[in-house]
Amino acid sequence: MEPIDVFKALSNETRLNILEWLKEPEKHFPKQGAHLPKEVSYKGGVCVGDIQEKAKVSQSTVSSYLNMMQKAGLLESVRHGQWTYYRRNEEFIQQLAQYFKTDI
Amino acid sequence: MEPIDVFKALSNETRLNILEWLKEPEKHFPKQGAHLPKEVSYKGGVCVGDIQEKAKVSQSTVSSYLNMMQKAGLLESVRHGQWTYYRRNEEFIQQLAQYFKTDI
DNA sequence: TTGACATATCGAAAAATCTAGATATACAAT
DNA sequence: ATTGTATATCTAGATTTTTCGATATGTCAA
């Protein structure tokens, strides 16, 4: 875990919003999972396009944001067909909260 | 509390180090408190010069780092004579850990 | 009150980040 | 095969951050 990369990822309003939205995907992304067939269970995953629409930044920007957050460990993704679904990496975020509590 | 300012403050190796050093000032700053007279009790406070020496960045840089961290809420300071002593704002950091746990 | 020292602030160059549009890639449907 | 759609990558200009040296301010000591 690279704390600095995590903090950098969190140092941006839009990225922080994305992380919060993904806590309650069904609330913030009503159309969520529209393309996800049932045999692929990826609970809470939201595709890039839906996130882009809500975040109101360009497609390339949201793509690189998501990539950055994933590299930092905050998100995980799965590609299905032409869509990439991102969701929070709750296990990592849990560890992070622990790290924060004990190390910061 | 402005989470983004906090995360920006933590997005730098040197600043992160300073925060960690200040968890155990007597360990990391052996000469700590050399100028602090006993009647001023400011436990754990370390003066700018000592921090600069350890951080190995310029005086102006360390001064602005400390100011930034204080504005973010992470540090608090007291001036005594010609020295300014900085220490962790543990109460704030505590709240922060809580925020992190519940909101991130 | 002058000189020395600690810290803060200013101004600027270099580096990093932000963000978009253009293009590439991957897949789906026809 | 071709076209359309979703996402990723590339490129580049704008903005922000980093970091320093120079200078200013505040304080102590002689």
PDB file of N, CA and C (backbone and C1' of nucleotides) in Angstrom, chain A residues 8 12 15 57-61 64-65 68 79 81-82, chain C residues 16-29:
ATOM      1  N   LYS A   8      -3.167  11.143  -2.772  1.00  0.00           N
ATOM      2  CA  LYS A   8      -3.260  11.906  -4.018  1.00  0.00           C
ATOM      3  C   LYS A   8      -4.589  11.619  -4.716  1.00  0.00           C
ATOM      4  N   ASN A  12      -8.938  15.234  -4.708  1.00  0.00           N
ATOM      5  CA  ASN A  12      -9.673  15.818  -5.833  1.00  0.00           C
ATOM      6  C   ASN A  12     -11.171  15.610  -5.598  1.00  0.00           C
ATOM      7  N   ARG A  15     -12.968  12.891  -7.708  1.00  0.00           N
ATOM      8  CA  ARG A  15     -12.621  11.518  -7.338  1.00  0.00           C
ATOM      9  C   ARG A  15     -13.202  11.150  -5.980  1.00  0.00           C
ATOM     10  N   VAL A  57     -17.398  15.222 -16.239  1.00  0.00           N
ATOM     11  CA  VAL A  57     -16.079  15.523 -16.794  1.00  0.00           C
ATOM     12  C   VAL A  57     -15.960  14.703 -18.070  1.00  0.00           C
ATOM     13  N   SER A  58     -14.929  14.938 -18.836  1.00  0.00           N
ATOM     14  CA  SER A  58     -14.817  14.255 -20.121  1.00  0.00           C
ATOM     15  C   SER A  58     -14.592  12.762 -19.934  1.00  0.00           C
ATOM     16  N   GLN A  59     -14.825  12.038 -20.989  1.00  0.00           N
ATOM     17  CA  GLN A  59     -14.676  10.589 -20.945  1.00  0.00           C
ATOM     18  C   GLN A  59     -13.240  10.204 -20.626  1.00  0.00           C
ATOM     19  N   SER A  60     -12.286  10.889 -21.232  1.00  0.00           N
ATOM     20  CA  SER A  60     -10.891  10.530 -20.979  1.00  0.00           C
ATOM     21  C   SER A  60     -10.509  10.847 -19.535  1.00  0.00           C
ATOM     22  N   THR A  61     -11.045  11.923 -19.043  1.00  0.00           N
ATOM     23  CA  THR A  61     -10.739  12.294 -17.660  1.00  0.00           C
ATOM     24  C   THR A  61     -11.272  11.254 -16.686  1.00  0.00           C
ATOM     25  N   SER A  64      -9.235   8.080 -16.770  1.00  0.00           N
ATOM     26  CA  SER A  64      -7.942   8.103 -16.090  1.00  0.00           C
ATOM     27  C   SER A  64      -8.117   8.250 -14.571  1.00  0.00           C
ATOM     28  N   TYR A  65      -9.153   8.941 -14.162  1.00  0.00           N
ATOM     29  CA  TYR A  65      -9.436   9.006 -12.717  1.00  0.00           C
ATOM     30  C   TYR A  65      -9.662   7.608 -12.165  1.00  0.00           C
ATOM     31  N   MET A  68      -6.542   5.640 -12.019  1.00  0.00           N
ATOM     32  CA  MET A  68      -5.701   6.112 -10.928  1.00  0.00           C
ATOM     33  C   MET A  68      -6.193   5.589  -9.582  1.00  0.00           C
ATOM     34  N   ARG A  79     -14.127  -6.162 -16.590  1.00  0.00           N
ATOM     35  CA  ARG A  79     -14.628  -5.812 -17.909  1.00  0.00           C
ATOM     36  C   ARG A  79     -15.621  -6.874 -18.330  1.00  0.00           C
ATOM     37  N   GLY A  81     -17.930  -7.563 -21.768  1.00  0.00           N
ATOM     38  CA  GLY A  81     -18.318  -7.045 -23.067  1.00  0.00           C
ATOM     39  C   GLY A  81     -17.600  -5.739 -23.296  1.00  0.00           C
ATOM     40  N   GLN A  82     -18.317  -4.790 -23.768  1.00  0.00           N
ATOM     41  CA  GLN A  82     -17.658  -3.507 -24.037  1.00  0.00           C
ATOM     42  C   GLN A  82     -17.643  -2.585 -22.816  1.00  0.00           C
TER      43      GLN A  82
ATOM     44  P    DA C  16       8.349  15.681 -11.512  1.00  0.00           P
ATOM     45  O5'  DA C  16       6.824  16.040 -11.221  1.00  0.00           O
ATOM     46  C5'  DA C  16       6.449  16.440  -9.908  1.00  0.00           C
ATOM     47  C4'  DA C  16       4.961  16.709  -9.903  1.00  0.00           C
ATOM     48  C3'  DA C  16       4.114  15.584 -10.494  1.00  0.00           C
ATOM     49  O3'  DA C  16       3.124  15.265  -9.528  1.00  0.00           O
ATOM     50  C1'  DA C  16       3.540  17.673 -11.479  1.00  0.00           C
ATOM     51  P    DT C  17       1.987  14.182  -9.845  1.00  0.00           P
ATOM     52  O5'  DT C  17       0.754  15.140 -10.213  1.00  0.00           O
ATOM     53  C5'  DT C  17       0.424  16.192  -9.318  1.00  0.00           C
ATOM     54  C4'  DT C  17      -0.770  16.929  -9.890  1.00  0.00           C
ATOM     55  C3'  DT C  17      -1.920  16.019 -10.346  1.00  0.00           C
ATOM     56  O3'  DT C  17      -3.104  16.566  -9.773  1.00  0.00           O
ATOM     57  C1'  DT C  17      -1.333  17.520 -12.061  1.00  0.00           C
ATOM     58  P    DC C  18      -4.535  15.920 -10.023  1.00  0.00           P
ATOM     59  O5'  DC C  18      -5.053  16.820 -11.222  1.00  0.00           O
ATOM     60  C5'  DC C  18      -5.150  18.218 -11.008  1.00  0.00           C
ATOM     61  C4'  DC C  18      -5.852  18.882 -12.175  1.00  0.00           C
ATOM     62  C3'  DC C  18      -7.101  18.166 -12.685  1.00  0.00           C
ATOM     63  O3'  DC C  18      -8.115  19.157 -12.854  1.00  0.00           O
ATOM     64  C1'  DC C  18      -5.588  18.520 -14.460  1.00  0.00           C
ATOM     65  P    DT C  19      -9.672  18.781 -12.923  1.00  0.00           P
ATOM     66  O5'  DT C  19      -9.875  18.600 -14.471  1.00  0.00           O
ATOM     67  C5'  DT C  19      -9.731  19.766 -15.305  1.00  0.00           C
ATOM     68  C4'  DT C  19      -9.602  19.353 -16.730  1.00  0.00           C
ATOM     69  C3'  DT C  19     -10.536  18.222 -17.168  1.00  0.00           C
ATOM     70  O3'  DT C  19     -11.692  18.826 -17.729  1.00  0.00           O
ATOM     71  C1'  DT C  19      -8.377  18.133 -18.194  1.00  0.00           C
ATOM     72  P    DA C  20     -12.802  18.008 -18.533  1.00  0.00           P
ATOM     73  O5'  DA C  20     -12.327  18.238 -20.031  1.00  0.00           O
ATOM     74  C5'  DA C  20     -11.992  19.572 -20.433  1.00  0.00           C
ATOM     75  C4'  DA C  20     -11.380  19.552 -21.822  1.00  0.00           C
ATOM     76  C3'  DA C  20     -12.171  18.708 -22.811  1.00  0.00           C
ATOM     77  O3'  DA C  20     -12.567  19.510 -23.912  1.00  0.00           O
ATOM     78  C1'  DA C  20      -9.856  18.065 -22.771  1.00  0.00           C
ATOM     79  P    DG C  21     -13.544  18.931 -25.013  1.00  0.00           P
ATOM     80  O5'  DG C  21     -12.523  18.455 -26.144  1.00  0.00           O
ATOM     81  C5'  DG C  21     -11.745  19.423 -26.841  1.00  0.00           C
ATOM     82  C4'  DG C  21     -10.806  18.715 -27.791  1.00  0.00           C
ATOM     83  C3'  DG C  21     -11.486  17.851 -28.856  1.00  0.00           C
ATOM     84  O3'  DG C  21     -10.746  18.017 -30.070  1.00  0.00           O
ATOM     85  C1'  DG C  21      -9.992  16.531 -27.612  1.00  0.00           C
ATOM     86  P    DA C  22     -11.231  17.365 -31.425  1.00  0.00           P
ATOM     87  O5'  DA C  22     -10.131  16.220 -31.629  1.00  0.00           O
ATOM     88  C5'  DA C  22      -8.748  16.593 -31.581  1.00  0.00           C
ATOM     89  C4'  DA C  22      -7.903  15.351 -31.805  1.00  0.00           C
ATOM     90  C3'  DA C  22      -8.436  14.402 -32.883  1.00  0.00           C
ATOM     91  O3'  DA C  22      -7.330  13.936 -33.646  1.00  0.00           O
ATOM     92  C1'  DA C  22      -8.218  13.253 -30.828  1.00  0.00           C
ATOM     93  P    DT C  23      -7.561  12.955 -34.879  1.00  0.00           P
ATOM     94  O5'  DT C  23      -7.139  11.547 -34.255  1.00  0.00           O
ATOM     95  C5'  DT C  23      -5.871  11.436 -33.600  1.00  0.00           C
ATOM     96  C4'  DT C  23      -5.780  10.084 -32.936  1.00  0.00           C
ATOM     97  C3'  DT C  23      -6.172   8.903 -33.832  1.00  0.00           C
ATOM     98  O3'  DT C  23      -5.083   8.004 -33.846  1.00  0.00           O
ATOM     99  C1'  DT C  23      -7.189   8.742 -31.709  1.00  0.00           C
ATOM    100  P    DA C  24      -5.166   6.633 -34.661  1.00  0.00           P
ATOM    101  O5'  DA C  24      -5.296   5.553 -33.490  1.00  0.00           O
ATOM    102  C5'  DA C  24      -4.315   5.547 -32.453  1.00  0.00           C
ATOM    103  C4'  DA C  24      -4.660   4.457 -31.459  1.00  0.00           C
ATOM    104  C3'  DA C  24      -4.953   3.093 -32.092  1.00  0.00           C
ATOM    105  O3'  DA C  24      -4.347   2.104 -31.280  1.00  0.00           O
ATOM    106  C1'  DA C  24      -6.790   3.776 -30.787  1.00  0.00           C
ATOM    107  P    DT C  25      -4.282   0.597 -31.838  1.00  0.00           P
ATOM    108  O5'  DT C  25      -5.287  -0.176 -30.866  1.00  0.00           O
ATOM    109  C5'  DT C  25      -5.200   0.065 -29.463  1.00  0.00           C
ATOM    110  C4'  DT C  25      -6.392  -0.573 -28.781  1.00  0.00           C
ATOM    111  C3'  DT C  25      -6.792  -1.941 -29.343  1.00  0.00           C
ATOM    112  O3'  DT C  25      -6.973  -2.804 -28.247  1.00  0.00           O
ATOM    113  C1'  DT C  25      -8.665  -0.545 -29.212  1.00  0.00           C
ATOM    114  P    DA C  26      -7.007  -4.409 -28.468  1.00  0.00           P
ATOM    115  O5'  DA C  26      -8.342  -4.865 -27.755  1.00  0.00           O
ATOM    116  C5'  DA C  26      -8.863  -4.139 -26.637  1.00  0.00           C
ATOM    117  C4'  DA C  26     -10.364  -4.327 -26.592  1.00  0.00           C
ATOM    118  C3'  DA C  26     -10.850  -5.651 -27.191  1.00  0.00           C
ATOM    119  O3'  DA C  26     -11.672  -6.284 -26.218  1.00  0.00           O
ATOM    120  C1'  DA C  26     -12.086  -3.837 -28.063  1.00  0.00           C
ATOM    121  P    DC C  27     -12.105  -7.805 -26.397  1.00  0.00           P
ATOM    122  O5'  DC C  27     -13.654  -7.679 -26.744  1.00  0.00           O
ATOM    123  C5'  DC C  27     -14.497  -6.957 -25.847  1.00  0.00           C
ATOM    124  C4'  DC C  27     -15.711  -6.496 -26.605  1.00  0.00           C
ATOM    125  C3'  DC C  27     -16.503  -7.620 -27.267  1.00  0.00           C
ATOM    126  O3'  DC C  27     -17.716  -7.752 -26.547  1.00  0.00           O
ATOM    127  C1'  DC C  27     -16.367  -5.666 -28.618  1.00  0.00           C
ATOM    128  P    DA C  28     -18.834  -8.821 -26.995  1.00  0.00           P
ATOM    129  O5'  DA C  28     -19.839  -7.952 -27.878  1.00  0.00           O
ATOM    130  C5'  DA C  28     -20.175  -6.628 -27.435  1.00  0.00           C
ATOM    131  C4'  DA C  28     -21.401  -6.133 -28.189  1.00  0.00           C
ATOM    132  C3'  DA C  28     -22.339  -7.217 -28.686  1.00  0.00           C
ATOM    133  O3'  DA C  28     -23.664  -6.700 -28.627  1.00  0.00           O
ATOM    134  C1'  DA C  28     -21.343  -6.093 -30.547  1.00  0.00           C
ATOM    135  P    DA C  29     -24.863  -7.650 -29.058  1.00  0.00           P
ATOM    136  O5'  DA C  29     -25.278  -7.010 -30.457  1.00  0.00           O
ATOM    137  C5'  DA C  29     -25.420  -5.589 -30.551  1.00  0.00           C
ATOM    138  C4'  DA C  29     -25.762  -5.199 -31.968  1.00  0.00           C
ATOM    139  C3'  DA C  29     -26.725  -6.157 -32.654  1.00  0.00           C
ATOM    140  O3'  DA C  29     -27.598  -5.375 -33.475  1.00  0.00           O
ATOM    141  C1'  DA C  29     -24.750  -6.032 -33.909  1.00  0.00           C
TER     142       DA C  29
END
